[in-house]
Amino acid sequence: MKKINPKPEFLEKMKKLLSQADFEKYERIIQEPLLNSIRCNTLKISPEELKKRLEEKGWKISQPWKEHPEIMIVGNELQPGELGRSIEHLLGYYYIQELASMLSIIALAPKQNELILDLCASPGSKTTQMASQMKNTGTIIANDVNIKRIQILASNLERCGVTNTIITRDDGIRLCEKFKLQDLKFDKILLDAPCSGEGTMRSSPKTCLMWNQNTIKSLSKLQKKLFKNAFEILKPNGEIVYSTCTHAPEENEEVVDFALKEFKDKIKIEEIKLPVKCRPGLIEWTSDFAKYPPRSKFEKSERGRELGNKYNEKVKFCARIYPQDNNSEGFFVAKFRRVK
C-alpha cells in the first residue's frame, strides 16, 4: 500500500478534533489497507447462500453485524481487483462497498412501497442497498449531474437487478425545485452530499493532494443549499438522512446547525442507532481553526478573543465515525424528521 502523506494543515486540523492518543491511532490506521467488505445483494441471493458459495472458493467470510447478515468481510489477502473479477460479483450477487458507506441506508431504514429520492446517487452503492431493503417495491429516484457517473450508476443498477429505480440527470438543487413546482413529495430522502472526502484517504490517497480549506468552505455552502431544497420536498413526518465521507465540521455539524436554524419547528433531529462505534457531533468549532486555540479552550477570554462556532446542542445526536474506531473509512451521518 502506498504511503499516505496528508498535508500538515490537515493533520493540524485533525489534532483539534482528536485527543493525542486518538490522533496517534488515526495516523497509524490510515496507513493500513481497508478490510475487504462486501454487501450481499438480497434481490438475487440470500446471505446464507452467498456465504456458502464464497467459502467454497476458499474465501474466509465473517459477518460483523448480527442484525445485518448481508454485510460481510472477506478475510483473505486477495489480489488487486480479485473481488471485482469473481463470477459472483459479475452476476450481481454482491456489491463491493466499504463498511462506513453502508451506514447511511441503515440509518434511513427504507421500507417497502415508499417513494425515496437519492439526490446524489452515483455510483449506486447506496441506491442498490435501498432497493435491496425495499425488495424492489416502491420507487427510488436516483439522481446525479455527471453523465459518466450516470453511466456507472445505470450499470450497477442493471448488474444488481434493480427494477424500482428511475434515473435522472440534473443539478440537485434544480431537480428539487422542479419537484417542488410539481408538488411531488417524498417519504424519505438520502442526501449523501458531495464533500471533501477526508474520510476516504485509505481508499483514495489522492485526497491528500486535493485537500484544501477553501474548497471545504465552498462545499459547505453547496451542502446547505442542497439540504434546504431537499427538505422542502419531504412529506410531513418524512425523514431525510444527511451523510458525508469527511471529518470537516464545516461540512457536517455546521450544515446540521444550519438546518435546525433554517427550519426551526418544522424539523426534528433523530437519534441514530448504528452497529459501529460512533462519537457524538461537535457542539462547537471554529472554521478558521488555525487562528484559535483548541476546542477545550474556546471559552470567552478577557481579551475578547473571537470564539469558534457554537452549534445547537441537538447536533450531538449526529454520528461521527472515525477510521481508528472501527477499522473503516471516516463518515458522518445525521437523520431528521419533518414535523410539519
Tab-separated table of C-alpha atoms in Angstrom:
chain	number	residue	atom	x	y	z
A	1	MET	CA	0.000	0.000	0.000
A	2	LYS	CA	1.346	3.416	-0.988
A	3	LYS	CA	2.202	5.630	1.996
A	4	ILE	CA	-0.389	8.320	2.649
A	5	ASN	CA	1.058	11.773	3.262
A	6	PRO	CA	-1.644	14.225	4.387
A	7	LYS	CA	-0.875	17.927	4.273
A	8	PRO	CA	0.417	19.393	7.569
A	9	GLU	CA	-2.579	21.765	7.693
A	10	PHE	CA	-4.957	18.811	7.538
A	11	LEU	CA	-3.125	16.982	10.319
A	12	GLU	CA	-3.251	20.102	12.484
A	13	LYS	CA	-6.992	20.199	11.971
A	14	MET	CA	-7.350	16.525	12.937
A	15	LYS	CA	-5.378	17.227	16.123
A	16	LYS	CA	-8.092	19.701	17.077
A	17	LEU	CA	-10.744	17.013	16.586
A	18	LEU	CA	-8.995	14.201	18.475
A	19	SER	CA	-7.118	13.592	21.703
A	20	GLN	CA	-3.379	12.968	21.363
A	21	ALA	CA	-3.826	9.215	21.848
A	22	ASP	CA	-6.650	9.122	19.292
A	23	PHE	CA	-4.667	11.171	16.815
A	24	GLU	CA	-1.761	8.719	17.022
A	25	LYS	CA	-4.166	5.826	16.362
A	26	TYR	CA	-5.626	7.772	13.445
A	27	GLU	CA	-2.174	8.344	11.923
A	28	ARG	CA	-1.445	4.620	12.137
A	29	ILE	CA	-4.757	3.332	10.770
A	30	ILE	CA	-4.763	5.498	7.636
A	31	GLN	CA	-1.544	3.756	6.562
A	32	GLU	CA	-3.232	0.344	6.693
A	33	PRO	CA	-5.270	-1.221	3.869
A	34	LEU	CA	-9.036	-1.345	4.260
A	35	LEU	CA	-10.932	-4.517	5.051
A	36	ASN	CA	-12.390	-6.357	2.050
A	37	SER	CA	-16.048	-5.618	2.787
A	38	ILE	CA	-18.974	-6.620	0.586
A	39	ARG	CA	-22.763	-6.421	0.814
A	40	CYS	CA	-24.897	-9.368	-0.265
A	41	ASN	CA	-27.479	-8.316	-2.855
A	42	THR	CA	-30.578	-9.964	-1.409
A	43	LEU	CA	-32.510	-9.218	-4.603
A	44	LYS	CA	-30.592	-12.116	-6.148
A	45	ILE	CA	-29.284	-14.361	-3.375
A	46	SER	CA	-29.610	-14.885	0.374
A	47	PRO	CA	-26.681	-14.125	2.709
A	48	GLU	CA	-26.543	-17.816	3.675
A	49	GLU	CA	-26.284	-18.961	0.045
A	50	LEU	CA	-23.678	-16.328	-0.825
A	51	LYS	CA	-21.562	-17.130	2.235
A	52	LYS	CA	-21.601	-20.836	1.358
A	53	ARG	CA	-20.687	-20.089	-2.249
A	54	LEU	CA	-17.783	-17.836	-1.363
A	55	GLU	CA	-16.456	-20.217	1.281
A	56	GLU	CA	-16.421	-22.975	-1.334
A	57	LYS	CA	-13.994	-20.741	-3.264
A	58	GLY	CA	-11.721	-20.735	-0.223
A	59	TRP	CA	-12.677	-17.249	0.964
A	60	LYS	CA	-12.868	-16.666	4.719
A	61	ILE	CA	-16.188	-14.926	5.312
A	62	SER	CA	-17.261	-13.191	8.516
A	63	GLN	CA	-20.444	-11.241	9.232
A	64	PRO	CA	-19.500	-8.485	11.709
A	65	TRP	CA	-23.025	-7.261	12.496
A	66	LYS	CA	-25.553	-9.937	13.533
A	67	GLU	CA	-28.525	-7.711	12.759
A	68	HIS	CA	-27.203	-7.199	9.209
A	69	PRO	CA	-26.148	-10.642	7.897
A	70	GLU	CA	-25.926	-9.267	4.356
A	71	ILE	CA	-22.778	-7.348	5.342
A	72	MET	CA	-19.646	-9.478	5.051
A	73	ILE	CA	-15.880	-9.231	5.327
A	74	VAL	CA	-13.558	-11.359	3.211
A	75	GLY	CA	-10.623	-12.235	5.470
A	76	ASN	CA	-8.245	-13.463	2.756
A	77	GLU	CA	-5.409	-11.421	1.307
A	78	LEU	CA	-6.787	-11.017	-2.193
A	79	GLN	CA	-5.078	-9.943	-5.375
A	80	PRO	CA	-5.854	-6.403	-6.605
A	81	GLY	CA	-9.202	-6.490	-8.393
A	82	GLU	CA	-9.998	-10.057	-7.313
A	83	LEU	CA	-13.238	-9.057	-5.564
A	84	GLY	CA	-14.478	-7.404	-8.744
A	85	ARG	CA	-13.500	-10.259	-11.073
A	86	SER	CA	-15.386	-13.053	-9.331
A	87	ILE	CA	-18.374	-14.627	-11.069
A	88	GLU	CA	-20.500	-13.777	-8.015
A	89	HIS	CA	-19.711	-10.089	-8.412
A	90	LEU	CA	-20.322	-10.131	-12.157
A	91	LEU	CA	-23.697	-11.815	-11.556
A	92	GLY	CA	-24.644	-9.085	-9.086
A	93	TYR	CA	-24.699	-11.357	-6.040
A	94	TYR	CA	-22.728	-8.819	-4.034
A	95	TYR	CA	-21.684	-5.183	-4.126
A	96	ILE	CA	-18.172	-4.132	-3.116
A	97	GLN	CA	-18.886	-1.467	-0.524
A	98	GLU	CA	-16.859	-0.031	2.340
A	99	LEU	CA	-18.376	-0.619	5.787
A	100	ALA	CA	-18.896	3.052	6.686
A	101	SER	CA	-20.610	3.676	3.343
A	102	MET	CA	-23.387	1.261	4.329
A	103	LEU	CA	-24.370	3.275	7.414
A	104	SER	CA	-26.426	5.944	5.591
A	105	ILE	CA	-29.019	3.403	4.488
A	106	ILE	CA	-29.021	1.596	7.827
A	107	ALA	CA	-29.913	4.990	9.343
A	108	LEU	CA	-32.503	5.809	6.654
A	109	ALA	CA	-34.193	2.388	7.032
A	110	PRO	CA	-36.110	2.368	3.713
A	111	LYS	CA	-39.324	0.361	3.709
A	112	GLN	CA	-41.308	-1.392	1.012
A	113	ASN	CA	-43.530	0.748	-1.231
A	114	GLU	CA	-42.014	4.074	-0.164
A	115	LEU	CA	-41.155	6.926	-2.538
A	116	ILE	CA	-37.493	7.794	-1.967
A	117	LEU	CA	-35.116	10.330	-3.505
A	118	ASP	CA	-31.388	9.586	-3.700
A	119	LEU	CA	-30.233	13.070	-4.634
A	120	CYS	CA	-26.530	12.387	-5.313
A	121	ALA	CA	-26.714	8.721	-6.232
A	122	SER	CA	-23.700	7.639	-8.298
A	123	PRO	CA	-22.010	5.173	-8.292
A	124	GLY	CA	-25.056	3.402	-6.861
A	125	SER	CA	-23.829	1.624	-3.740
A	126	LYS	CA	-26.488	3.214	-1.555
A	127	THR	CA	-29.184	3.102	-4.268
A	128	THR	CA	-28.740	-0.652	-4.675
A	129	GLN	CA	-28.684	-1.050	-0.885
A	130	MET	CA	-32.009	0.813	-0.697
A	131	ALA	CA	-33.578	-1.245	-3.479
A	132	SER	CA	-32.496	-4.429	-1.736
A	133	GLN	CA	-34.125	-3.387	1.555
A	134	MET	CA	-37.282	-2.335	-0.327
A	135	LYS	CA	-37.375	-5.690	-2.158
A	136	ASN	CA	-37.665	-3.796	-5.465
A	137	THR	CA	-41.021	-2.287	-4.399
A	138	GLY	CA	-41.950	1.384	-4.235
A	139	THR	CA	-39.946	3.890	-6.257
A	140	ILE	CA	-36.456	5.325	-5.943
A	141	ILE	CA	-35.477	8.382	-7.953
A	142	ALA	CA	-31.693	8.237	-8.284
A	143	ASN	CA	-30.133	11.477	-9.474
A	144	ASP	CA	-26.668	12.611	-10.477
A	145	VAL	CA	-25.442	15.550	-12.515
A	146	ASN	CA	-22.482	13.942	-14.310
A	147	ILE	CA	-23.159	11.811	-17.407
A	148	LYS	CA	-20.171	9.499	-16.814
A	149	ARG	CA	-21.293	8.912	-13.245
A	150	ILE	CA	-24.837	8.276	-14.510
A	151	GLN	CA	-23.482	5.557	-16.794
A	152	ILE	CA	-21.737	3.879	-13.851
A	153	LEU	CA	-24.926	4.170	-11.794
A	154	ALA	CA	-27.026	2.585	-14.557
A	155	SER	CA	-24.521	-0.241	-14.982
A	156	ASN	CA	-24.553	-1.062	-11.263
A	157	LEU	CA	-28.356	-0.979	-11.077
A	158	GLU	CA	-28.594	-3.365	-14.026
A	159	ARG	CA	-25.969	-5.746	-12.614
A	160	CYS	CA	-27.792	-5.877	-9.287
A	161	GLY	CA	-31.228	-6.461	-10.826
A	162	VAL	CA	-32.742	-3.224	-9.526
A	163	THR	CA	-36.119	-2.525	-11.169
A	164	ASN	CA	-37.763	0.048	-8.885
A	165	THR	CA	-35.459	2.959	-9.747
A	166	ILE	CA	-35.783	5.894	-12.133
A	167	ILE	CA	-32.503	7.619	-13.036
A	168	THR	CA	-32.460	11.387	-13.533
A	169	ARG	CA	-29.613	13.611	-14.623
A	170	ASP	CA	-29.867	17.110	-13.179
A	171	ASP	CA	-28.307	19.576	-10.804
A	172	GLY	CA	-29.558	18.540	-7.359
A	173	ILE	CA	-30.863	21.988	-6.414
A	174	ARG	CA	-32.644	22.448	-9.748
A	175	LEU	CA	-34.201	18.978	-9.533
A	176	CYS	CA	-35.636	19.733	-6.090
A	177	GLU	CA	-37.064	22.996	-7.428
A	178	LYS	CA	-38.756	21.088	-10.278
A	179	PHE	CA	-40.282	18.594	-7.853
A	180	LYS	CA	-41.471	21.470	-5.660
A	181	LEU	CA	-43.260	23.062	-8.633
A	182	GLN	CA	-44.930	19.710	-9.351
A	183	ASP	CA	-45.829	19.324	-5.652
A	184	LEU	CA	-44.040	15.964	-5.617
A	185	LYS	CA	-43.007	14.991	-2.090
A	186	PHE	CA	-41.035	12.057	-0.768
A	187	ASP	CA	-41.358	9.648	2.137
A	188	LYS	CA	-37.599	9.612	2.559
A	189	ILE	CA	-34.583	11.381	1.072
A	190	LEU	CA	-30.914	10.472	1.102
A	191	LEU	CA	-28.546	13.408	0.731
A	192	ASP	CA	-25.139	11.759	0.563
A	193	ALA	CA	-23.597	15.102	-0.211
A	194	PRO	CA	-20.608	15.999	-2.378
A	195	CYS	CA	-17.788	16.548	0.106
A	196	SER	CA	-14.039	16.905	0.565
A	197	GLY	CA	-13.659	13.160	1.176
A	198	GLU	CA	-11.321	13.484	4.155
A	199	GLY	CA	-12.511	10.109	5.410
A	200	THR	CA	-11.537	8.249	2.225
A	201	MET	CA	-7.757	8.611	2.332
A	202	ARG	CA	-7.249	4.872	2.832
A	203	SER	CA	-9.024	4.023	-0.423
A	204	SER	CA	-8.174	7.231	-2.291
A	205	PRO	CA	-4.728	8.584	-1.299
A	206	LYS	CA	-5.043	11.357	-3.908
A	207	THR	CA	-7.481	13.012	-1.487
A	208	CYS	CA	-4.385	14.105	0.460
A	209	LEU	CA	-3.141	16.113	-2.508
A	210	MET	CA	-6.534	17.660	-3.261
A	211	TRP	CA	-7.324	18.736	0.316
A	212	ASN	CA	-7.909	22.467	0.609
A	213	GLN	CA	-9.631	24.508	3.315
A	214	ASN	CA	-11.110	26.930	0.758
A	215	THR	CA	-12.716	24.001	-1.074
A	216	ILE	CA	-14.264	22.892	2.206
A	217	LYS	CA	-15.833	26.324	2.694
A	218	SER	CA	-17.293	26.229	-0.842
A	219	LEU	CA	-18.635	22.712	-0.342
A	220	SER	CA	-20.280	23.736	2.925
A	221	LYS	CA	-22.266	26.418	1.074
A	222	LEU	CA	-23.358	23.898	-1.573
A	223	GLN	CA	-24.333	21.311	1.048
A	224	LYS	CA	-26.561	23.822	2.850
A	225	LYS	CA	-28.324	24.720	-0.407
A	226	LEU	CA	-28.838	21.055	-1.256
A	227	PHE	CA	-30.257	20.309	2.190
A	228	LYS	CA	-32.588	23.312	2.154
A	229	ASN	CA	-34.051	22.365	-1.208
A	230	ALA	CA	-34.282	18.664	-0.372
A	231	PHE	CA	-36.051	19.234	2.945
A	232	GLU	CA	-38.712	21.339	1.227
A	233	ILE	CA	-39.859	18.325	-0.841
A	234	LEU	CA	-40.136	15.974	2.120
A	235	LYS	CA	-43.606	14.800	3.178
A	236	PRO	CA	-44.847	15.665	6.682
A	237	ASN	CA	-43.382	13.029	9.019
A	238	GLY	CA	-40.923	12.136	6.250
A	239	GLU	CA	-37.257	11.500	7.007
A	240	ILE	CA	-34.018	12.717	5.479
A	241	VAL	CA	-30.520	11.396	6.098
A	242	TYR	CA	-27.573	13.720	5.516
A	243	SER	CA	-24.215	11.985	5.203
A	244	THR	CA	-20.658	12.723	4.118
A	245	CYS	CA	-17.351	10.874	3.997
A	246	THR	CA	-15.453	13.738	5.629
A	247	HIS	CA	-14.403	14.764	9.138
A	248	ALA	CA	-14.711	18.518	8.468
A	249	PRO	CA	-17.155	20.174	10.926
A	250	GLU	CA	-17.836	22.845	8.290
A	251	GLU	CA	-19.374	20.121	6.087
A	252	ASN	CA	-21.014	18.208	8.918
A	253	GLU	CA	-22.156	19.881	12.141
A	254	GLU	CA	-22.259	23.316	10.522
A	255	VAL	CA	-24.728	22.021	7.915
A	256	VAL	CA	-26.830	20.329	10.604
A	257	ASP	CA	-26.843	23.506	12.699
A	258	PHE	CA	-27.906	25.470	9.603
A	259	ALA	CA	-30.794	23.044	9.009
A	260	LEU	CA	-32.043	23.374	12.585
A	261	LYS	CA	-31.920	27.181	12.391
A	262	GLU	CA	-33.464	27.351	8.912
A	263	PHE	CA	-36.457	25.099	9.563
A	264	LYS	CA	-36.947	25.685	13.312
A	265	ASP	CA	-40.112	23.890	14.492
A	266	LYS	CA	-40.572	22.102	11.149
A	267	ILE	CA	-37.556	19.862	11.721
A	268	LYS	CA	-36.509	17.383	14.371
A	269	ILE	CA	-33.117	15.712	14.586
A	270	GLU	CA	-33.365	11.991	15.327
A	271	GLU	CA	-31.061	9.852	17.432
A	272	ILE	CA	-29.340	7.201	15.324
A	273	LYS	CA	-28.522	3.628	16.301
A	274	LEU	CA	-25.729	2.209	14.171
A	275	PRO	CA	-23.815	-1.084	14.567
A	276	VAL	CA	-20.439	0.666	14.935
A	277	LYS	CA	-18.694	2.877	17.461
A	278	CYS	CA	-19.994	6.402	16.901
A	279	ARG	CA	-18.980	9.655	18.531
A	280	PRO	CA	-21.468	12.479	19.071
A	281	GLY	CA	-21.493	15.550	16.868
A	282	LEU	CA	-19.397	18.509	17.991
A	283	ILE	CA	-21.253	21.373	19.606
A	284	GLU	CA	-18.537	23.935	18.890
A	285	TRP	CA	-15.842	24.502	16.310
A	286	THR	CA	-14.048	27.315	14.531
A	287	SER	CA	-13.972	27.399	10.734
A	288	ASP	CA	-10.592	29.111	10.618
A	289	PHE	CA	-9.096	26.585	13.006
A	290	ALA	CA	-5.503	27.811	12.803
A	291	LYS	CA	-6.286	31.171	14.396
A	292	TYR	CA	-7.911	29.806	17.519
A	293	PRO	CA	-6.918	27.659	20.498
A	294	PRO	CA	-8.011	24.020	20.849
A	295	ARG	CA	-11.702	23.276	21.359
A	296	SER	CA	-11.259	22.777	25.102
A	297	LYS	CA	-10.225	26.440	25.441
A	298	PHE	CA	-13.000	28.024	23.440
A	299	GLU	CA	-14.397	29.830	26.496
A	300	LYS	CA	-14.614	33.577	26.163
A	301	SER	CA	-11.346	35.227	27.205
A	302	GLU	CA	-10.892	38.528	28.956
A	303	ARG	CA	-9.005	39.777	25.911
A	304	GLY	CA	-12.144	39.328	23.812
A	305	ARG	CA	-10.651	36.633	21.592
A	306	GLU	CA	-13.043	35.670	18.796
A	307	LEU	CA	-14.872	32.450	19.594
A	308	GLY	CA	-15.403	29.396	17.449
A	309	ASN	CA	-18.846	28.447	16.151
A	310	LYS	CA	-21.191	27.130	18.812
A	311	TYR	CA	-23.828	24.811	17.444
A	312	ASN	CA	-27.282	23.785	18.610
A	313	GLU	CA	-26.978	21.294	21.482
A	314	LYS	CA	-29.030	18.775	19.480
A	315	VAL	CA	-26.175	18.468	16.982
A	316	LYS	CA	-24.716	15.944	19.427
A	317	PHE	CA	-27.273	13.415	18.098
A	318	CYS	CA	-25.295	13.164	14.846
A	319	ALA	CA	-22.866	10.278	14.408
A	320	ARG	CA	-19.150	10.759	13.745
A	321	ILE	CA	-17.387	7.616	12.540
A	322	TYR	CA	-13.588	7.627	12.728
A	323	PRO	CA	-11.261	5.141	10.973
A	324	GLN	CA	-9.385	4.243	14.164
A	325	ASP	CA	-12.597	3.315	15.999
A	326	ASN	CA	-13.925	0.742	13.519
A	327	ASN	CA	-11.083	-0.029	11.100
A	328	SER	CA	-13.158	1.683	8.429
A	329	GLU	CA	-13.178	4.891	6.466
A	330	GLY	CA	-14.325	8.123	8.099
A	331	PHE	CA	-18.002	9.045	7.864
A	332	PHE	CA	-20.720	11.320	9.242
A	333	VAL	CA	-24.461	10.648	9.488
A	334	ALA	CA	-27.371	12.808	10.644
A	335	LYS	CA	-31.074	11.950	10.466
A	336	PHE	CA	-34.004	14.371	10.532
A	337	ARG	CA	-37.792	14.169	10.539
A	338	ARG	CA	-40.125	16.756	9.029
A	339	VAL	CA	-42.520	17.559	11.858
A	340	LYS	CA	-44.906	19.744	9.837
